[in-house]
Amino acid sequence: MNPERIFEEFPAPSYRGAQEQALRDIRDAFAAGNDVVLVRAPTGSGKSLLARAVAGCARHVENSDPSDATGAYYTTPQVSQLDDVAADDLLSDLNVIRGKSNYSCILPDERNTPVNQAPCVRERGYDCSVKHRCPYFSDRAIASNRSIAAMTLAYFMQTAGSEVFRTRDVVVIDEAHGLAQWAEMYATIQLGPRTVPFWDDLRVPEVDSLDRAVRYAENLAQICGRRKDDLLSQDSLSPAEVRERDRLQELIGELDWFVSDYRDPESPTTWLVDQSEPSSARVESRDDDDEPAGGPLTIKPMSPEKYLKHTVWDRGNKFALLSATILNKDAFCRQVGLNPDNVALVDVEHTFPVENRPLYDVTQGKMTYEHRSETTPKIARTIVRLMQHHPDEKGLVHAHSYDIQERLADMLSDFGVGDRVRTHDRDGRDAALDGWKASDDPDVFLSVKMEEALDLKGDLCRWQVLCKAPFLNTGDSRVAHRLEEGQWAWYYRTALRTIIQGCGRVVRAPDDYGATYLADSSLLDLFERARTDMPDWFEEQVDRLSEPDLPEFQPRAALADSGGAGGSNTTPKTNETDTSTTDERSRNRSRSRRSGRGSSSSSPLADVWDTDG
């Protein structure tokens, strides 16, 4: 790597904000001999441009020996972030490669078939006449041979050990704050009817220890191997059989990894096993003499340092990890298996005026489970007042869970303001989001798990509400295990990170502006508990926290076409018949918006955290 090239590799014609100083600090950090540089860059600071400049410093092929690693990888956990990179003209030399399922076969009779189910994977010895033009293999060949290959973190990890995507000189990871959590998620093994193709044929025991889980994993891997071999012996497979074969191969790899890691005395990984109750049908099918029947299993790693070493740290010589919310350097390094002494931290100054990104206290009580039924109606009324305060501006409500989202949507509809409310479900979240963004109406979008990877610049959104402190689910065994060990700082820091990410959704440039309203009183408590981990620029926002002057609760004034004005207490002139008609039309439209959603593939963050609590 040659960090001195960082300025000439910067892709934009000029610098904005603190980019020039950031490049200087990153260059100096690598020049000082650090193999890993953490770049803490606030939202809107142009992290992708900084990432491209770092990647451009990788060793060139013409200046290296055949055994030297050359070129760079750019990777991010967020599919939407990769889409943004692919669409950015300044980043056109980042050659994007995606998984096979994202490409369609180009054979005349297979136009709607994804490449991972095309004839080349269904039929043994198939000789594809158009493989040289296949969109997947073409993109893969280009990405593997160009100086910068861009891909999602999932694809990057899956290609560990690949002959195509070998070790490179530089690896740049954007949105790297959740690296440990993503690794834990990718390394988690789910064993149940949705993930094991022949689950109903299995005899699943009660698993009461890790040793028992390992023995069962070995046995299941052997069964998967035999079934996979049976499929491989066939000359031709159906698309369903192809999916089963590929899933079996994945499952064998996951189970073998668990067994070998658990039995490795040098491995730092701690494993946990959760087991659900078996279905009644499974219990009834067992004989009296059989051992007790068991239900679906989840095998979870904690602090998967060994997994990250294989899938990430062995893939490059130098690393740049970028994020707005790497809040504690030492804690982050411990979580991902790095030595803090060999890692440099570069802080990028926030150049957005603090007055353009205000925080407002509209807290209505706690949103913990035992207080939620009392607090949620108060928050719903507050959202109506905010709709009155912002009659012509789009708003985003971070509902935290689908349960809270549904309650709020029903209450807002009952208040008669459903005409301005949109929601989404798990399957249609992307389509619903795109529809809301494309609309010129000042609608309010009730979202779940959209605190990250969402660019709502300008009039796309001018205000947002945080309905609940985003604490992790303490019912999750990993979370419970850490709290039993006293890792409360980690618990509060994780929630703070999500809040900071969420606050950055509506202010995307120095001349942009957007308000964030805090509705859960637990947020204020969290700020005090996690204050030592706050970046200076966010602490400045917290210190300016104030209570807004909102209009009195008057739902009719919240409808954009009602003639109400922000902060106004005027009531639209209408008779009772018109009011009834308007309210009914509002409710019908709201129900339509909630039920008639498109079928878009789910965002990668949709199911990372529990969304029902």
XYZ file of C-alpha atoms in Angstrom:
613
model
C 0.000 0.000 0.000
C 1.164 3.517 -0.802
C -0.789 5.975 1.421
C 0.940 8.923 -0.262
C -1.370 8.422 -3.258
C -4.503 9.087 -1.211
C -5.031 12.653 -2.482
C -4.620 11.807 -6.151
C -6.970 8.845 -5.685
C -9.743 11.003 -4.213
C -12.451 10.797 -6.913
C -14.270 14.131 -6.499
C -13.081 17.320 -8.244
C -13.023 19.230 -4.944
C -13.260 18.690 -1.209
C -16.182 19.537 1.017
C -16.437 19.760 4.766
C -13.505 18.107 6.508
C -12.588 15.684 3.727
C -9.142 17.107 3.000
C -8.110 16.933 6.649
C -9.575 13.449 6.932
C -7.465 12.243 3.997
C -4.398 13.743 5.606
C -5.084 12.005 8.922
C -5.816 8.648 7.254
C -2.618 8.904 5.206
C -0.572 9.638 8.323
C -2.171 6.775 10.259
C -1.217 4.223 7.594
C 2.207 5.811 7.088
C 2.853 5.336 10.826
C 2.685 1.573 10.279
C -0.869 0.792 11.368
C -2.432 -2.147 9.556
C -5.966 -1.115 10.555
C -7.362 2.411 10.588
C -10.807 3.175 11.992
C -12.365 6.234 10.369
C -15.138 7.742 12.511
C -16.879 9.969 9.984
C -20.282 11.566 10.720
C -23.277 11.079 8.454
C -22.973 13.161 5.295
C -19.194 13.523 5.435
C -18.730 11.544 2.214
C -17.435 8.242 3.596
C -17.740 6.511 0.216
C -15.396 9.039 -1.365
C -12.908 8.597 1.466
C -13.238 4.836 1.057
C -12.466 5.090 -2.668
C -9.365 7.179 -1.964
C -8.050 4.590 0.505
C -8.783 1.703 -1.878
C -6.878 3.525 -4.611
C -3.707 3.360 -2.497
C -3.497 -0.423 -2.910
C -0.438 -1.931 -4.564
C -0.659 -2.034 -8.378
C 0.011 -5.226 -10.318
C 2.739 -3.606 -12.399
C 4.657 -2.632 -9.258
C 4.558 -6.006 -7.527
C 5.914 -9.525 -7.578
C 3.608 -12.378 -8.638
C 3.254 -13.495 -5.004
C 2.246 -10.038 -3.753
C -1.354 -9.166 -2.951
C -2.622 -6.341 -5.147
C -5.797 -4.315 -5.556
C -8.556 -3.625 -3.065
C -11.939 -4.790 -1.839
C -14.746 -2.426 -0.944
C -17.477 -4.044 1.125
C -20.489 -2.954 3.177
C -23.185 -4.851 5.089
C -25.884 -2.709 3.472
C -27.344 -3.699 0.104
C -28.673 -0.149 -0.278
C -25.193 1.251 0.317
C -23.824 -0.952 -2.474
C -26.661 0.248 -4.729
C -25.661 3.849 -3.999
C -22.052 3.068 -4.869
C -23.083 1.425 -8.150
C -25.146 4.500 -9.087
C -22.480 7.088 -8.218
C -20.562 8.350 -11.268
C -17.640 9.320 -9.027
C -17.282 5.669 -7.989
C -17.641 4.098 -11.427
C -14.345 2.210 -11.117
C -15.652 0.212 -8.154
C -16.670 -2.951 -9.976
C -19.714 -4.385 -8.242
C -20.373 -8.108 -7.959
C -23.484 -9.581 -6.319
C -24.632 -13.084 -5.473
C -25.968 -15.373 -8.224
C -29.577 -14.960 -7.127
C -29.413 -11.290 -8.159
C -28.819 -12.155 -11.838
C -31.160 -13.675 -14.430
C -30.182 -16.334 -16.949
C -30.019 -15.019 -20.536
C -30.944 -18.276 -22.304
C -34.132 -17.750 -24.367
C -36.252 -20.167 -22.346
C -34.807 -19.172 -18.967
C -35.213 -15.398 -18.909
C -37.002 -15.413 -15.559
C -34.674 -17.950 -13.966
C -32.050 -16.680 -11.498
C -28.533 -17.806 -12.341
C -28.352 -19.947 -9.206
C -31.160 -22.114 -10.667
C -30.195 -21.976 -14.342
C -29.480 -25.091 -16.492
C -25.751 -24.805 -15.761
C -26.465 -25.675 -12.111
C -29.407 -28.023 -12.772
C -27.809 -30.372 -15.295
C -24.586 -32.299 -14.868
C -21.985 -31.502 -17.520
C -24.105 -28.748 -19.055
C -22.114 -26.742 -21.591
C -23.592 -23.270 -21.724
C -23.187 -21.635 -25.127
C -23.562 -18.123 -23.693
C -21.546 -18.414 -20.488
C -19.152 -15.756 -21.777
C -22.110 -13.342 -21.797
C -23.729 -14.520 -18.570
C -24.297 -11.376 -16.451
C -23.115 -13.055 -13.241
C -19.949 -14.650 -14.589
C -19.208 -11.499 -16.585
C -19.479 -9.270 -13.492
C -17.468 -11.761 -11.464
C -14.678 -11.895 -14.054
C -14.540 -8.102 -14.263
C -14.557 -7.627 -10.490
C -11.903 -10.285 -9.920
C -9.558 -8.736 -12.465
C -10.008 -5.029 -11.759
C -8.192 -3.090 -9.074
C -11.242 -2.473 -6.861
C -13.968 -5.096 -6.384
C -17.123 -4.014 -4.529
C -19.544 -6.425 -2.842
C -21.760 -6.857 0.190
C -20.189 -8.094 3.399
C -22.224 -11.302 3.132
C -20.812 -12.092 -0.320
C -17.320 -11.080 0.819
C -17.457 -13.503 3.749
C -18.928 -16.279 1.618
C -16.024 -16.039 -0.828
C -13.379 -16.611 1.860
C -10.979 -19.218 0.504
C -12.145 -18.599 -3.066
C -9.697 -19.030 -5.928
C -11.438 -16.142 -7.678
C -11.431 -13.575 -4.863
C -8.088 -14.038 -3.187
C -6.259 -11.907 -0.630
C -5.860 -8.286 -1.703
C -3.599 -5.514 -0.506
C -6.329 -3.275 0.937
C -9.795 -4.006 2.326
C -12.210 -1.137 2.973
C -15.316 -1.863 5.059
C -17.994 0.837 5.026
C -20.631 1.036 7.800
C -18.307 -1.153 9.865
C -19.771 -0.392 13.303
C -21.866 -3.573 13.330
C -19.137 -5.904 12.087
C -19.185 -8.104 15.202
C -22.981 -8.357 15.195
C -23.121 -9.144 11.476
C -20.465 -11.838 11.916
C -22.455 -13.354 14.763
C -25.564 -13.326 12.600
C -23.853 -14.914 9.588
C -22.251 -17.592 11.789
C -25.502 -18.446 13.572
C -26.952 -21.836 12.600
C -30.722 -22.154 12.385
C -32.049 -25.725 12.418
C -35.774 -25.891 11.789
C -38.472 -26.477 9.178
C -37.508 -23.356 7.193
C -33.781 -24.117 7.028
C -33.455 -27.916 6.953
C -35.102 -29.320 3.777
C -36.028 -32.660 5.382
C -36.840 -31.387 8.876
C -40.086 -33.345 9.143
C -38.175 -36.603 8.554
C -35.657 -35.959 11.327
C -35.667 -37.358 14.830
C -34.749 -34.264 16.860
C -33.762 -34.890 20.492
C -33.843 -32.539 23.417
C -30.498 -30.728 23.416
C -29.600 -29.887 26.991
C -25.875 -29.160 26.589
C -23.297 -27.998 24.075
C -21.751 -31.466 23.963
C -25.140 -32.877 23.004
C -25.509 -30.162 20.352
C -22.119 -31.071 18.860
C -23.016 -34.759 18.647
C -26.316 -33.918 16.999
C -24.584 -31.512 14.559
C -22.157 -34.274 13.520
C -25.011 -36.695 12.926
C -27.044 -34.132 10.983
C -24.040 -33.220 8.822
C -23.655 -36.884 7.831
C -27.349 -37.110 6.900
C -27.042 -33.901 4.854
C -23.983 -35.310 3.104
C -25.775 -38.472 2.051
C -28.790 -36.545 0.763
C -26.539 -34.148 -1.126
C -24.642 -37.039 -2.715
C -27.948 -38.552 -3.843
C -28.835 -35.303 -5.574
C -25.381 -34.969 -7.153
C -25.706 -38.447 -8.636
C -28.674 -37.359 -10.743
C -28.156 -36.117 -14.282
C -30.747 -33.368 -14.011
C -32.359 -31.526 -11.107
C -35.471 -29.435 -10.774
C -35.158 -25.859 -9.444
C -36.457 -27.098 -6.072
C -33.810 -29.822 -5.971
C -31.124 -27.294 -6.865
C -32.207 -25.154 -3.932
C -32.115 -28.194 -1.667
C -28.655 -29.233 -2.878
C -27.246 -25.742 -2.319
C -28.867 -25.443 1.095
C -27.477 -28.826 2.105
C -23.996 -27.716 1.070
C -24.355 -24.547 3.166
C -25.684 -26.521 6.104
C -22.819 -29.006 5.987
C -20.330 -26.134 6.046
C -22.103 -24.436 8.959
C -22.294 -27.613 11.029
C -18.690 -28.608 10.319
C -17.555 -25.115 11.326
C -19.441 -25.323 14.623
C -18.057 -28.759 15.473
C -14.449 -27.907 14.614
C -14.564 -24.536 16.368
C -16.121 -25.958 19.523
C -13.461 -28.679 19.709
C -10.588 -26.283 19.054
C -9.014 -25.553 22.463
C -7.450 -22.374 21.058
C -10.717 -20.905 19.771
C -11.996 -17.869 21.711
C -15.587 -18.430 20.552
C -18.306 -19.015 23.118
C -21.284 -20.949 21.777
C -24.885 -20.846 22.986
C -27.745 -23.170 22.027
C -31.440 -22.277 22.165
C -34.158 -24.846 21.518
C -37.839 -24.168 20.918
C -40.654 -26.433 21.956
C -41.433 -29.220 19.460
C -44.664 -29.138 17.502
C -47.527 -31.187 18.896
C -47.455 -33.382 15.806
C -43.790 -34.201 16.389
C -44.427 -35.080 20.042
C -47.364 -37.317 19.157
C -45.340 -39.157 16.510
C -42.738 -40.357 19.040
C -43.079 -43.733 20.724
C -43.287 -43.941 24.480
C -39.851 -45.531 24.672
C -38.172 -42.840 22.591
C -36.158 -40.083 24.172
C -38.070 -36.776 24.499
C -38.691 -34.963 21.243
C -36.961 -31.643 20.669
C -37.900 -28.591 18.628
C -35.987 -26.211 16.319
C -32.466 -25.282 17.350
C -30.472 -22.072 17.111
C -26.710 -22.403 17.604
C -25.146 -18.998 18.250
C -21.527 -17.873 18.469
C -20.469 -14.978 20.663
C -17.484 -12.765 19.816
C -16.651 -14.864 16.739
C -13.030 -13.742 16.443
C -11.983 -16.938 14.692
C -14.802 -16.590 12.162
C -13.788 -12.997 11.405
C -10.143 -13.953 11.076
C -11.004 -16.487 8.379
C -13.619 -14.404 6.538
C -12.188 -10.877 6.929
C -8.769 -10.390 8.514
C -7.027 -13.023 6.375
C -8.363 -11.346 3.208
C -6.090 -8.291 3.147
C -2.861 -6.641 4.259
C -4.282 -3.244 5.270
C -7.773 -2.340 6.423
C -9.830 0.842 6.628
C -13.067 0.573 8.609
C -15.450 3.501 8.238
C -18.526 4.436 10.275
C -20.168 7.323 12.094
C -20.687 5.188 15.177
C -17.586 3.286 16.200
C -18.137 4.771 19.653
C -15.409 3.097 21.695
C -12.229 2.025 19.957
C -11.008 -0.483 22.553
C -14.416 -2.132 22.932
C -14.856 -2.374 19.163
C -11.434 -3.962 18.725
C -12.126 -6.535 21.424
C -15.404 -7.501 19.770
C -13.839 -8.114 16.352
C -10.571 -9.698 17.480
C -8.148 -6.806 16.910
C -5.390 -5.554 19.181
C -6.191 -1.879 19.951
C -2.475 -1.101 20.137
C -2.144 -1.875 16.426
C -5.212 0.096 15.368
C -5.427 3.845 14.734
C -8.583 5.932 15.102
C -9.184 8.935 12.837
C -11.965 11.302 13.865
C -13.559 13.348 11.099
C -15.046 16.668 12.102
C -18.809 17.162 11.774
C -19.406 20.219 9.590
C -23.224 20.332 9.695
C -24.444 23.252 11.870
C -25.848 21.875 15.118
C -28.861 24.163 14.845
C -29.829 22.337 11.617
C -30.102 18.988 13.432
C -32.013 19.750 16.644
C -33.255 17.216 19.184
C -36.586 17.882 20.879
C -37.966 16.413 24.085
C -41.566 15.274 23.611
C -41.242 12.325 26.007
C -44.514 10.804 27.146
C -43.278 8.073 29.498
C -41.453 4.775 29.217
C -42.006 2.371 26.340
C -40.877 -0.725 28.201
C -43.263 -3.640 27.855
C -44.999 -3.050 31.180
C -45.596 0.656 30.457
C -46.256 0.474 26.712
C -50.043 0.266 26.819
C -50.147 3.458 28.877
C -47.505 5.392 26.908
C -48.350 4.474 23.306
C -51.658 6.423 23.158
C -49.847 9.494 24.446
C -47.203 9.137 21.743
C -49.929 8.733 19.107
C -51.501 12.017 20.237
C -48.064 13.658 20.141
C -47.542 12.443 16.562
C -50.838 14.091 15.616
C -49.624 17.362 17.131
C -46.369 17.016 15.213
C -48.350 16.443 12.015
C -50.165 19.700 12.798
C -46.809 21.383 13.420
C -45.453 20.061 10.095
C -48.550 20.185 7.850
C -46.641 20.341 4.574
C -43.585 18.227 5.431
C -42.942 14.502 5.357
C -42.248 12.749 8.639
C -40.680 9.447 9.665
C -41.658 7.576 12.822
C -39.170 4.976 14.084
C -41.642 2.560 15.658
C -38.932 0.064 16.724
C -41.217 -2.998 16.397
C -44.124 -4.156 14.262
C -46.271 -4.369 17.376
C -45.733 -0.679 18.153
C -46.155 0.226 14.486
C -49.535 -1.510 14.311
C -50.773 0.076 17.526
C -49.778 3.550 16.372
C -51.301 3.053 12.925
C -54.624 1.972 14.436
C -54.700 4.884 16.870
C -53.806 7.452 14.213
C -56.524 6.043 12.000
C -58.997 6.293 14.883
C -57.982 9.924 15.340
C -58.934 10.516 11.700
C -55.447 11.296 10.367
C -54.886 7.965 8.592
C -54.893 9.781 5.261
C -51.341 10.983 6.021
C -50.048 7.690 7.401
C -48.140 4.918 5.605
C -46.791 1.655 6.978
C -44.949 -1.427 5.705
C -44.616 -5.099 6.541
C -41.564 -7.370 6.498
C -41.907 -8.421 2.871
C -42.943 -5.094 1.363
C -40.733 -2.700 3.269
C -38.584 -1.580 0.334
C -41.538 -1.059 -2.008
C -43.457 0.869 0.668
C -40.417 3.020 1.412
C -39.845 3.794 -2.264
C -43.496 4.725 -2.708
C -43.381 7.103 0.252
C -40.167 8.737 -0.951
C -41.531 9.164 -4.488
C -44.754 10.789 -3.310
C -45.170 14.566 -3.120
C -47.701 14.212 -0.295
C -46.554 15.182 3.228
C -47.202 11.689 4.525
C -45.887 10.178 7.746
C -44.133 6.821 7.375
C -44.303 4.424 10.345
C -41.103 2.419 9.964
C -39.474 -0.549 11.674
C -35.698 -0.941 11.760
C -34.857 1.865 9.349
C -32.377 3.709 11.552
C -29.540 2.855 9.156
C -28.754 2.989 5.433
C -31.520 5.477 4.652
C -30.790 8.771 2.862
C -33.681 11.204 3.359
C -32.072 14.354 2.050
C -33.903 17.607 1.581
C -37.689 17.484 1.383
C -37.756 13.689 1.426
C -38.154 14.090 5.193
C -37.971 17.091 7.533
C -38.886 15.520 10.874
C -38.770 12.183 12.626
C -39.817 10.595 15.907
C -37.929 8.041 17.986
C -40.714 6.090 19.719
C -38.624 3.744 21.822
C -35.106 3.476 23.145
C -33.639 0.762 20.873
C -32.339 -1.552 23.553
C -31.528 -5.079 22.442
C -33.969 -7.809 23.403
C -32.888 -9.147 26.803
C -34.731 -12.366 25.981
C -32.028 -13.117 23.404
C -29.583 -15.586 24.947
C -26.551 -13.705 23.634
C -27.739 -10.453 25.193
C -28.667 -12.181 28.459
C -25.273 -13.896 28.602
C -23.414 -10.611 28.213
C -25.536 -8.859 30.818
C -24.943 -11.728 33.242
C -21.253 -10.966 32.790
C -21.915 -7.308 33.628
C -21.470 -5.892 30.114
C -23.935 -3.054 30.671
C -21.692 -0.490 28.990
C -21.896 -2.587 25.812
C -25.689 -2.744 26.168
C -26.109 1.031 26.458
C -23.477 1.737 23.827
C -25.270 -0.502 21.306
C -28.539 1.372 21.845
C -26.785 4.749 21.599
C -25.213 3.713 18.315
C -28.648 2.989 16.835
C -29.971 6.353 18.041
C -27.079 8.259 16.481
C -27.561 6.369 13.230
C -31.266 7.189 13.310
C -30.691 10.876 13.967
C -28.587 11.057 10.813
C -31.375 9.969 8.461
C -32.923 13.421 7.923
C -29.910 15.750 7.756
C -27.615 14.824 4.882
C -25.723 17.996 3.936
C -24.495 21.210 5.589
C -27.460 23.181 4.219
C -29.989 20.439 5.009
C -32.137 20.545 8.142
C -34.420 18.197 10.028
C -35.820 17.795 13.533
C -35.680 14.659 15.677
C -38.301 14.239 18.417
C -37.690 11.920 21.379
C -40.901 10.300 22.641
C -39.604 7.629 25.077
C -38.350 8.947 28.408
C -35.864 6.054 28.544
C -33.930 7.830 25.795
C -33.005 10.619 28.202
C -31.811 8.087 30.768
C -29.766 6.346 28.091
C -28.034 9.609 27.152
C -26.808 9.980 30.713
C -25.659 6.379 31.030
C -23.787 6.382 27.706
C -22.543 9.964 27.666
C -18.867 8.975 27.919
C -19.194 7.119 24.582
C -20.852 10.006 22.701
C -18.938 11.677 19.886
C -18.452 15.370 20.655
C -20.716 16.454 17.809
C -23.625 14.341 19.070
C -23.078 15.422 22.658
C -23.481 18.964 21.391
C -26.897 17.999 20.006
C -27.903 16.413 23.306
C -26.786 19.465 25.275
C -29.093 21.633 23.144
C -32.115 19.393 23.768
C -35.256 21.472 24.241
C -39.047 21.181 24.366
C -40.864 22.387 21.242
C -43.906 24.643 21.193
C -46.541 22.372 19.648
C -50.177 23.176 18.857
C -52.994 21.748 20.915
C -54.284 18.335 19.837
C -56.597 18.957 16.879
C -56.564 16.049 14.397
C -58.373 17.860 11.569
C -55.568 20.405 11.425
C -53.079 17.558 10.890
C -54.462 16.710 7.453
C -52.537 18.497 4.737
C -55.662 19.225 2.697
C -57.663 20.486 5.681
C -56.431 24.051 5.534
C -54.695 23.798 8.911
C -51.344 25.514 9.401
C -48.361 24.564 11.503
C -48.984 25.572 15.067
C -52.461 26.799 14.175
C -55.482 26.089 16.346
C -57.997 26.884 13.619
C -60.623 24.286 12.787
C -61.475 23.662 9.125
C -64.914 24.830 8.099
C -66.931 21.702 7.447
C -70.273 20.254 8.490
C -70.741 16.985 10.389
C -71.621 15.057 7.233
C -68.438 16.205 5.513
C -66.401 15.340 8.596
C -67.799 11.825 8.693
C -67.122 11.358 4.995
C -63.587 12.693 5.340
C -62.828 10.501 8.341
C -64.176 7.391 6.610
C -62.213 8.165 3.441
C -59.115 8.675 5.588
C -59.546 5.325 7.322
C -60.207 3.477 4.079
C -57.117 4.968 2.452
C -55.046 4.147 5.516
C -56.225 0.524 5.462
C -55.422 0.365 1.763
C -51.933 1.675 2.359
C -51.324 -0.875 5.062
C -52.639 -3.905 3.195
C -51.828 -3.263 -0.461
C -48.066 -3.249 -0.312
C -45.719 -4.362 -3.042
C -43.627 -7.522 -2.990
C -40.094 -6.272 -2.666
C -37.259 -8.274 -1.243
C -36.618 -7.440 2.363
C -33.877 -5.083 3.477
C -30.876 -6.935 4.953
C -31.508 -5.232 8.281
C -35.134 -6.279 8.511
C -34.582 -9.344 10.677
C -31.213 -8.648 12.297
C -32.806 -7.683 15.606
C -35.992 -8.857 17.209
C -38.817 -6.723 15.822
C -41.737 -8.051 17.829
C -40.751 -6.962 21.317
